[in-house]
XYZ file of C-alpha atoms in Angstrom:
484
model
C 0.000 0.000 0.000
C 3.171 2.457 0.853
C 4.004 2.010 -2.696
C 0.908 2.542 -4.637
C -0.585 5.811 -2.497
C 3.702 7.153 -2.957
C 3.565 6.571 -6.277
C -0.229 7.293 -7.866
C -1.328 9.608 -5.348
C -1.193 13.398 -3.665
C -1.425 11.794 0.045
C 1.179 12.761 2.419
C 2.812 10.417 5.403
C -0.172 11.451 7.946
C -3.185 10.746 5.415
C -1.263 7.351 4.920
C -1.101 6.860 8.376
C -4.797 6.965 8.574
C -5.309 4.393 5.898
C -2.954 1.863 7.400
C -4.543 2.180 11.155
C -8.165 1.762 9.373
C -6.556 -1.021 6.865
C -5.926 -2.806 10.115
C -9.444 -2.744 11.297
C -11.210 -2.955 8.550
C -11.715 -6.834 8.894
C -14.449 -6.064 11.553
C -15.984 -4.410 9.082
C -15.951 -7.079 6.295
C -17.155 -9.633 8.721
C -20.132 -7.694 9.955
C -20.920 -6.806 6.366
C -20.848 -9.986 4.992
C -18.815 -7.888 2.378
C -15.633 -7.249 0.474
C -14.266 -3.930 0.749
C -11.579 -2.111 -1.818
C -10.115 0.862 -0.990
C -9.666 3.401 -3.867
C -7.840 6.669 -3.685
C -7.682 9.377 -6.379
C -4.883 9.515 -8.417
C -2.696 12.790 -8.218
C -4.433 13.981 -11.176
C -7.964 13.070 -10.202
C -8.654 11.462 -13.552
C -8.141 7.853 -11.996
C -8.789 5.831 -9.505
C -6.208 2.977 -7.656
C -6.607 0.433 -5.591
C -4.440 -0.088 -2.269
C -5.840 -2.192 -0.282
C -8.528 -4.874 -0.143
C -10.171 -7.678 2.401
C -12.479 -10.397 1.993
C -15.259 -11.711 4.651
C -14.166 -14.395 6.821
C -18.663 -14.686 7.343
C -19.680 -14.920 3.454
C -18.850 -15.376 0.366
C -16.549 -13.191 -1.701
C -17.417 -10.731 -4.880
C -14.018 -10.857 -5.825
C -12.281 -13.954 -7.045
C -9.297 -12.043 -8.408
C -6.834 -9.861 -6.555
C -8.081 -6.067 -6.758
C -5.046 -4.227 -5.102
C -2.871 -2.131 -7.807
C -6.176 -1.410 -10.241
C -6.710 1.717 -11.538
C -10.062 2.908 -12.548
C -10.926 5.850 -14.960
C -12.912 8.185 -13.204
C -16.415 7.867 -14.161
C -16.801 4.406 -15.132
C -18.095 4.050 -11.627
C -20.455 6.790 -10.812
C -20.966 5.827 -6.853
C -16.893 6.410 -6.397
C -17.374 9.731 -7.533
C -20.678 10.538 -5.828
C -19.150 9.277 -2.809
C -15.613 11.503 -2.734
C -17.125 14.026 -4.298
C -20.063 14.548 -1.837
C -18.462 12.984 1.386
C -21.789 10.628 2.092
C -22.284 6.454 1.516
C -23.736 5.897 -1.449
C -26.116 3.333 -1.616
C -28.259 4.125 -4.784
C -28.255 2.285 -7.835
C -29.049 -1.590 -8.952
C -27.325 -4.656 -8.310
C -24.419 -5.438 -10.670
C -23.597 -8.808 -12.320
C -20.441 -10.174 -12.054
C -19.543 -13.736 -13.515
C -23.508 -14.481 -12.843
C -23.595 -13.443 -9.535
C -25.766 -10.258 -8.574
C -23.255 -7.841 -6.248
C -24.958 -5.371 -4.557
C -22.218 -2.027 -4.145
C -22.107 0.551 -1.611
C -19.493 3.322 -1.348
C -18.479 4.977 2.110
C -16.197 8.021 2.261
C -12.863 7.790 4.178
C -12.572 10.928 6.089
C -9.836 12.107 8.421
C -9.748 15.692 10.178
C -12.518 17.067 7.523
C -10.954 15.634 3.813
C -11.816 12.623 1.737
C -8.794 10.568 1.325
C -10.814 7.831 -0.310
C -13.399 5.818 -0.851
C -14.171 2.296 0.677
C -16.227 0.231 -2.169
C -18.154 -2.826 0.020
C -19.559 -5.375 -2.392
C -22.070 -8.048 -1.055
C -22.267 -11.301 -2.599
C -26.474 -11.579 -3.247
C -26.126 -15.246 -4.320
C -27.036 -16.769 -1.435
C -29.434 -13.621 0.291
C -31.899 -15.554 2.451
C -33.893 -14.105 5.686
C -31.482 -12.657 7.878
C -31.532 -14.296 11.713
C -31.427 -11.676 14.812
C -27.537 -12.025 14.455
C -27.081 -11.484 11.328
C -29.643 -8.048 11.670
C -27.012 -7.191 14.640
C -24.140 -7.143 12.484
C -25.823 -5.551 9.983
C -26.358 -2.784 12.012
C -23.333 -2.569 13.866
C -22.029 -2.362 10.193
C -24.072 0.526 9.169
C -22.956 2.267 12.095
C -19.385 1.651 11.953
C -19.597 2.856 8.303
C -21.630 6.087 9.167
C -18.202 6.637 11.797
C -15.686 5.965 8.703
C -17.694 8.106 6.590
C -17.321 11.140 9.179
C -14.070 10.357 10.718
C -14.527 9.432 13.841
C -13.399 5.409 13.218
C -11.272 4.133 13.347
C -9.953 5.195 16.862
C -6.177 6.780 16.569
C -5.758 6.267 20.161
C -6.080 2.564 20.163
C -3.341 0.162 19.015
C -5.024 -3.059 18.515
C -2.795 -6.406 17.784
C -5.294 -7.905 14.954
C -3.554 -10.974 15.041
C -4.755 -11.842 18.951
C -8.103 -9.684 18.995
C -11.440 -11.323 19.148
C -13.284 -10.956 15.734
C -16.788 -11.002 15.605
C -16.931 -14.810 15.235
C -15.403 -15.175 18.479
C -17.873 -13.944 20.540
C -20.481 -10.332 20.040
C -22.533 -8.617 22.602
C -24.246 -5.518 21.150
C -24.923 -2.503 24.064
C -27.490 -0.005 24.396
C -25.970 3.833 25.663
C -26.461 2.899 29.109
C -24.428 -0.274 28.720
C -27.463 -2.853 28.523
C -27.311 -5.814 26.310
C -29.751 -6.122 23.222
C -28.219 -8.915 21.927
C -25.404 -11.399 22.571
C -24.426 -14.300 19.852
C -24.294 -18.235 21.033
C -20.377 -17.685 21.138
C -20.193 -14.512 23.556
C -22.902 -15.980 25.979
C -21.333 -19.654 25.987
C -18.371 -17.464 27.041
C -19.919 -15.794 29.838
C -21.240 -19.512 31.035
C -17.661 -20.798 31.165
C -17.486 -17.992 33.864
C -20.706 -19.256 35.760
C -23.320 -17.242 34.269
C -26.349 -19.128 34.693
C -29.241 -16.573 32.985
C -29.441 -15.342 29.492
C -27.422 -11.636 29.444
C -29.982 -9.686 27.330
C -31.536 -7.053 29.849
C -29.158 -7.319 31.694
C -25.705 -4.658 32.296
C -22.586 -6.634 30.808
C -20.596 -4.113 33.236
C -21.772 -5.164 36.629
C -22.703 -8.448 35.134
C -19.116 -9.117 34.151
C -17.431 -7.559 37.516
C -19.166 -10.234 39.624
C -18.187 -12.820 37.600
C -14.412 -11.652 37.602
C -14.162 -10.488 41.025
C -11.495 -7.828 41.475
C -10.404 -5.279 43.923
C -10.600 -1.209 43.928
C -9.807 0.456 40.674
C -8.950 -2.768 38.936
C -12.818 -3.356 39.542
C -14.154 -0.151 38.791
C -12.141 -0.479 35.561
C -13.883 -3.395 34.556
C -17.218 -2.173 35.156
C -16.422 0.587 32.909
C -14.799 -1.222 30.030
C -17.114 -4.072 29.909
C -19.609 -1.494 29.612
C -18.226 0.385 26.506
C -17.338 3.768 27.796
C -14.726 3.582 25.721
C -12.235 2.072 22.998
C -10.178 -0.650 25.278
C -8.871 -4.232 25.017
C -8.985 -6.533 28.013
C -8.244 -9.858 29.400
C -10.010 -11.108 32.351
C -10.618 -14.492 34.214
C -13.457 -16.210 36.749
C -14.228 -19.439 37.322
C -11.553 -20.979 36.085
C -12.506 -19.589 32.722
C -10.282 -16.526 30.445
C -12.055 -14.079 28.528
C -10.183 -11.566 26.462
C -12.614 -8.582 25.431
C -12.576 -5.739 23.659
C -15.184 -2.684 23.375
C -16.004 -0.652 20.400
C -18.176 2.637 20.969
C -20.513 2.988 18.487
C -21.233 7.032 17.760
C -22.729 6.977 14.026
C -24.334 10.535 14.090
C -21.719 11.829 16.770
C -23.943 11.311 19.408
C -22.786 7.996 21.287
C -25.650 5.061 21.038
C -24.232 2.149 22.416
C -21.347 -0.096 21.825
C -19.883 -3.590 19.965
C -18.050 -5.624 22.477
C -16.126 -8.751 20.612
C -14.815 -11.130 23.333
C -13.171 -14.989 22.729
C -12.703 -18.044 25.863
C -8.777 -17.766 25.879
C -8.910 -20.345 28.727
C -7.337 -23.087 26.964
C -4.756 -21.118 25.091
C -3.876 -19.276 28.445
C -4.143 -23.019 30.035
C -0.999 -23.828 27.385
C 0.776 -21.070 27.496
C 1.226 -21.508 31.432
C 2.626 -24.929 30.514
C 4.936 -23.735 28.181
C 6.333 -21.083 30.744
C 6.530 -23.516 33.577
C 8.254 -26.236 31.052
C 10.520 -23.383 30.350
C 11.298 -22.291 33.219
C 11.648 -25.951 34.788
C 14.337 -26.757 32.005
C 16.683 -23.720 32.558
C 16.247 -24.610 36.337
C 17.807 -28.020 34.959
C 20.619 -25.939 33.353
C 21.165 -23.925 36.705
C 21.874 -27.286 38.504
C 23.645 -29.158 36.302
C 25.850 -25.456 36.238
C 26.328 -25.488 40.011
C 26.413 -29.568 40.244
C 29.409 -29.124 37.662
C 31.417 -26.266 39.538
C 30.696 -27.947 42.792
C 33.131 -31.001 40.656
C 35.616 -28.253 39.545
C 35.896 -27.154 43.370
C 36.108 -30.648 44.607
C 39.199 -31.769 41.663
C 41.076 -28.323 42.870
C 40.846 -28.729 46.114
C 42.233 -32.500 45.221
C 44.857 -31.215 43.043
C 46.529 -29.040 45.890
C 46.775 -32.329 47.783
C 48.574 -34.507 45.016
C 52.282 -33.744 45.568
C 53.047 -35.941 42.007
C 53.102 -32.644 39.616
C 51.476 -34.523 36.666
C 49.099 -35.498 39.271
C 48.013 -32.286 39.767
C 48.085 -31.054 36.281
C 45.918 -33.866 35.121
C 43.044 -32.787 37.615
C 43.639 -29.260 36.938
C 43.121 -29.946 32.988
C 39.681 -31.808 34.012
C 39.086 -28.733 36.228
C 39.157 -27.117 32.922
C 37.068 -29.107 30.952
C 34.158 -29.658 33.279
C 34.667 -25.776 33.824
C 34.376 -25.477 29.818
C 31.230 -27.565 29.919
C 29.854 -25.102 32.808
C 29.448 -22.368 31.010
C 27.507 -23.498 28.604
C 25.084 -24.490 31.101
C 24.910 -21.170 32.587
C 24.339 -19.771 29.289
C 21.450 -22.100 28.523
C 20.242 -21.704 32.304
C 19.589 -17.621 30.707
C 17.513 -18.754 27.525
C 14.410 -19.385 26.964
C 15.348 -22.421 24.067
C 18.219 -24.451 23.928
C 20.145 -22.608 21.650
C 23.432 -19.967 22.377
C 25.242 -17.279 21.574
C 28.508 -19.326 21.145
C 30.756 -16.380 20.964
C 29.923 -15.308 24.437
C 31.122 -18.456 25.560
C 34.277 -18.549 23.196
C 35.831 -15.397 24.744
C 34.815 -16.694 28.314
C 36.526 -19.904 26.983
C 39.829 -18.127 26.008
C 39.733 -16.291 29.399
C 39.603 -19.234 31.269
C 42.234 -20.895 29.420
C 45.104 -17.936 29.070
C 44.934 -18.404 32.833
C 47.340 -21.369 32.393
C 49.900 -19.451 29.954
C 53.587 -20.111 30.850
C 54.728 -17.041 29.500
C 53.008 -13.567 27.845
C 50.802 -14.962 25.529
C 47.844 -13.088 24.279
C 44.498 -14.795 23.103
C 42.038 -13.411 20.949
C 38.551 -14.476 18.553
C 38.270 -13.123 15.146
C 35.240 -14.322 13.280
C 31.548 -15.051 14.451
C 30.090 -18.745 16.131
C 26.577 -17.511 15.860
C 23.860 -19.043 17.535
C 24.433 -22.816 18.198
C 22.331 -25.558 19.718
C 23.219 -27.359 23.046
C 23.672 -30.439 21.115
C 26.691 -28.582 19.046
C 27.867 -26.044 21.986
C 28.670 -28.852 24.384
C 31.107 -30.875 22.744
C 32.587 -27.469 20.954
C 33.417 -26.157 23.867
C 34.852 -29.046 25.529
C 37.072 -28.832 21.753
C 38.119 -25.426 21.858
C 39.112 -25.983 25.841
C 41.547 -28.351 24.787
C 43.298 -27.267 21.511
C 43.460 -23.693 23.308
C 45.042 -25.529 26.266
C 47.233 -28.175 23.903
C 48.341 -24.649 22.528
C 49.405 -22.680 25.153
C 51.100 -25.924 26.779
C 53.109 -27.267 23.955
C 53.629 -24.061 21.950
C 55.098 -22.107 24.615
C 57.737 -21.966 26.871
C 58.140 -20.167 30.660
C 58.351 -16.398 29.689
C 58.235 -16.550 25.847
C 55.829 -14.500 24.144
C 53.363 -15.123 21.195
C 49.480 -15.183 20.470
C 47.028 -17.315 19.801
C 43.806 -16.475 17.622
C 40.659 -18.342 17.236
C 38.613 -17.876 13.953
C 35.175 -18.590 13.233
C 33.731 -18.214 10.004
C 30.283 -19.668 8.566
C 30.170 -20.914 5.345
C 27.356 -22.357 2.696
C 25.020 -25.080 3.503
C 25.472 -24.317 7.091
C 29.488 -25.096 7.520
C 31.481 -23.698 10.367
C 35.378 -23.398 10.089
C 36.667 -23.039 13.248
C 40.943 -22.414 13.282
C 42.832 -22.068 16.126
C 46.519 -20.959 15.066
C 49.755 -19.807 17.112
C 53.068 -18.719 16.383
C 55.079 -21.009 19.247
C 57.488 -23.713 18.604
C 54.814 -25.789 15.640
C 54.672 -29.799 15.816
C 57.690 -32.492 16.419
C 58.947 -33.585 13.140
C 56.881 -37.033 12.133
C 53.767 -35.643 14.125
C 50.653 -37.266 13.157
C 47.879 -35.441 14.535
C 45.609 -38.024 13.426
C 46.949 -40.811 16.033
C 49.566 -38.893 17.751
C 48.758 -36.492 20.377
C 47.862 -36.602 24.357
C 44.485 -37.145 25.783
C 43.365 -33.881 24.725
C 43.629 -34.255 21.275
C 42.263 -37.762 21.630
C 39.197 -36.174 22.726
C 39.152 -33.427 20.563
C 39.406 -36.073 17.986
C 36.382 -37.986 19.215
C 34.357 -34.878 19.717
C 34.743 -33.403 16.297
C 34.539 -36.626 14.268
C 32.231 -38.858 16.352
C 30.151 -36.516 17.996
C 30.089 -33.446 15.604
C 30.198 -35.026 12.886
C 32.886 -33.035 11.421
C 36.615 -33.294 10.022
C 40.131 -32.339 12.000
C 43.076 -31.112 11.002
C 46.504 -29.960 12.601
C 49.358 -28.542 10.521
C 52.498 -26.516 10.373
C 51.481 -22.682 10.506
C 51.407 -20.999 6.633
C 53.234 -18.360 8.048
C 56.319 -20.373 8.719
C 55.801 -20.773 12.216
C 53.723 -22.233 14.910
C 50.256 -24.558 14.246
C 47.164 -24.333 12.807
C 44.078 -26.501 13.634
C 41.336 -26.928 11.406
C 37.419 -27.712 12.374
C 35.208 -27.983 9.565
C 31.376 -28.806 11.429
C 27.980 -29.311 9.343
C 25.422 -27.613 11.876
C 22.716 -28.687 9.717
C 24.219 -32.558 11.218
């Protein structure tokens, strides 16, 4: 719609505005039409008309089998357009047209805002299958008339009210129709099986959906008051309320057709069993990052326990065996903690690659800096796990072998993502490189035995260790499929 009112028409980022916020409401109106509406605007010329916008009837059948939007209509072909922008009233005059054998019967309604025409709304009924209306169908018939006598003179839609289309009741959900003092005329099977989920035992007509609806949802001081008044129509406002085990989520229209206020539309839908789920889903959530917190403090309660070993062990590659584990059941802690913080179980791996690399250049014999180049991007727990037990040990295998007491050097970790979901993960320092003969393939301590294991068993992917392409130190190679 930006595109075709920018490029066909005089209207400036306000009028547009307008025609968006009543673009977004305009569903009620289809529905209680039993209609298809088009929205035309006059071309910057005047000599045309195009079409921006368009909905069907979610209660009827459509007019329109084709797609309407991006039309553009001479002016005068249809004489009700101009009568209707040209005059500022709904035009309702004229016969029934014929389209594809089925009789259409057309109405135009003006689109005012702040005393100007911006448009015209053209609402097409479907005559084909016109039978005796039912007392709901008369109610939103009416409530249609009204709400296009409001459009027509600017006073609907409301500019005041943001309303999220996607999770307000429509008027299948649930309808009550109010007089001015807030009585109810009429109220469809849907809205007053509603109000029985919430223990009403009487019919509603006659009866005052505000005070009806506060006893039924018992509140407290202004939150009750509040109620009384919404549920009563006083004014444009969305609500969600519960009694009896039962969740209602309403929503009040005022109805002023003539400027004088007669009553109101309330639309209302039984949310209990989506609320019902949604309270499962949070608790499931919440219960597995509680899992996560544990299994976090479980695993640092280990760490502590292995320290507090090592400082006993008076064998030195005693101790420096249980202060690598230290390491990698610290390695594996963090990405607990991480997952402990979301709300799925998927990371921010380069969060817990720096936190990594700090934890590791802890051990560094001499002045050896550490850095990440490159993004991880978001991982799953299945992938982060392992990969961070990996990067724990060739950053440690690094900064152990590579280095000597006091020398200096760096070591970098890059991540890059490639096609078809491929992450190349290098690790590469400039210390002493690998013994002549190395095979990094079978060689290697029990780090790179379980770096081995990790990458290739568990990840699925390929490993790699060679001398440095600058001519000194090592360079490790991960290639992982995430899509594995």
């Amino acid at each position: 719609m930006n595109d075709l009112v920018r490029q066909h028409t005089a209207l400036d980022d306000s009028d547009l505005e307008w025609l968006h916020l009543l673009v977004s409401e305009w569903q009620l109106l289809s529905d209680l039409s039993f209609a298809d509406l088009v929205l035309w605007v006059p071309t910057l010329d005047g000599t045309r008309y195009v079409s921006v916008a368009q909905m069907r009837p979610n209660t009827g059948p459509t007019s329109y089998q084709d797609d309407m939007v991006g039309h553009l209509v001479p002016r005068g072909r249809r004489p009700m357009l101009d009568a209707a922008l040209d005059e500022g009233r709904i035009v309702r005059e004229g016969d029934p047209e014929w389209r594809e054998e089925v009789p259409v019967r057309v109405e135009s309604i003006p689109v005012r805002r702040e005393g100007r025409v911006l448009g015209v709304i053209a609402r097409n009924t479907n005559l084909l299958t016109v039978r005796t209306p039912s007392r709901l169908e008369l109610t939103y018939l009416q409530s249609a008339s009204d709400l296009a006598q409001m459009i027509a003179a600017g006073t609907f839609p409301f500019p005041t009210e943001q309303v999220d289309m996607d999770a307000s009741p429509r008027v299948g959900d649930g309808l009550i129709r109010l007089d001015a003092d807030g009585m109810v005329q009429y109220a469809s099977p849907n809205a007053l099986s509603a109000y029985h989920r919430l223990g009403l035992a009487a019919d509603l007509v006659g009866h005052h959906l505000g005070r009806t609806t506060a006893e039924l949802a018992p509140a407290r001081g202004a939150v009750h008051e509040g109620l009384v008044k919404l549920a009563s129509g006083w004014a444009p406002r969305e609500t969600e309320f519960e009694g009896n085990g039962g969740v209602i989520q309403m929503r009040a229209i005022p109805l002023s057709p003539k400027g004088n206020r007669i009553g109101s539309l309330v639309l209302l839908r039984d949310v209990t069993e989506l609320r019902r789920r949604e309270r499962e889903l949070i608790t499931k959530d919440a219960t597995i990052r509680e899992i996560h917190h544990r299994v976090k403090n479980n695993l640092q309660t280990v760490a502590a326990l292995l320290r507090l070993q090592a400082r006993r062990i008076d064998s030195e590659s005693g101790r420096e065996a249980l202060e690598e584990a230290v390491r990698r059941v610290g390695s594996i802690a963090i990405v607990h903690e991480t997952l402990s913080q979301n709300l799925d179980e998927r990371v921010e791996f380069d969060e817990i690659a720096d936190r990594v690399l700090a934890m590791v250049a802890e051990i560094s014999p001499g002045k050896v800096v550490t850095r990440r180049a490159g993004r991880f991007g978001i991982l799953t727990a299945e992938v982060a796990t392992p990969l961070s037990m990996v990067l724990t040990e060739l950053l440690q295998n690094a900064l152990e072998h590579g280095f000597g007491p006091g020398e200096e050097g760096s070591v970098e970790v890059t991540a890059a993502r490639g096609p078809e979901q491929q992450l190349t993960i290098t690790v590469r320092d400039d210390g002493r490189g690998l013994p002549e003969g190395f095979d990094p393939q079978r060689g290697g301590n029990l780090g790179l035995q379980i770096v081995r294991t990790l990458v290739v068993g568990e990840l699925g992917g390929t490993f790699d260790m060679v001398p440095s392409a600058e001519g000194r130190g090592t360079e490790v190679v991960l290639e992982l499929p995430l899509d594995a």
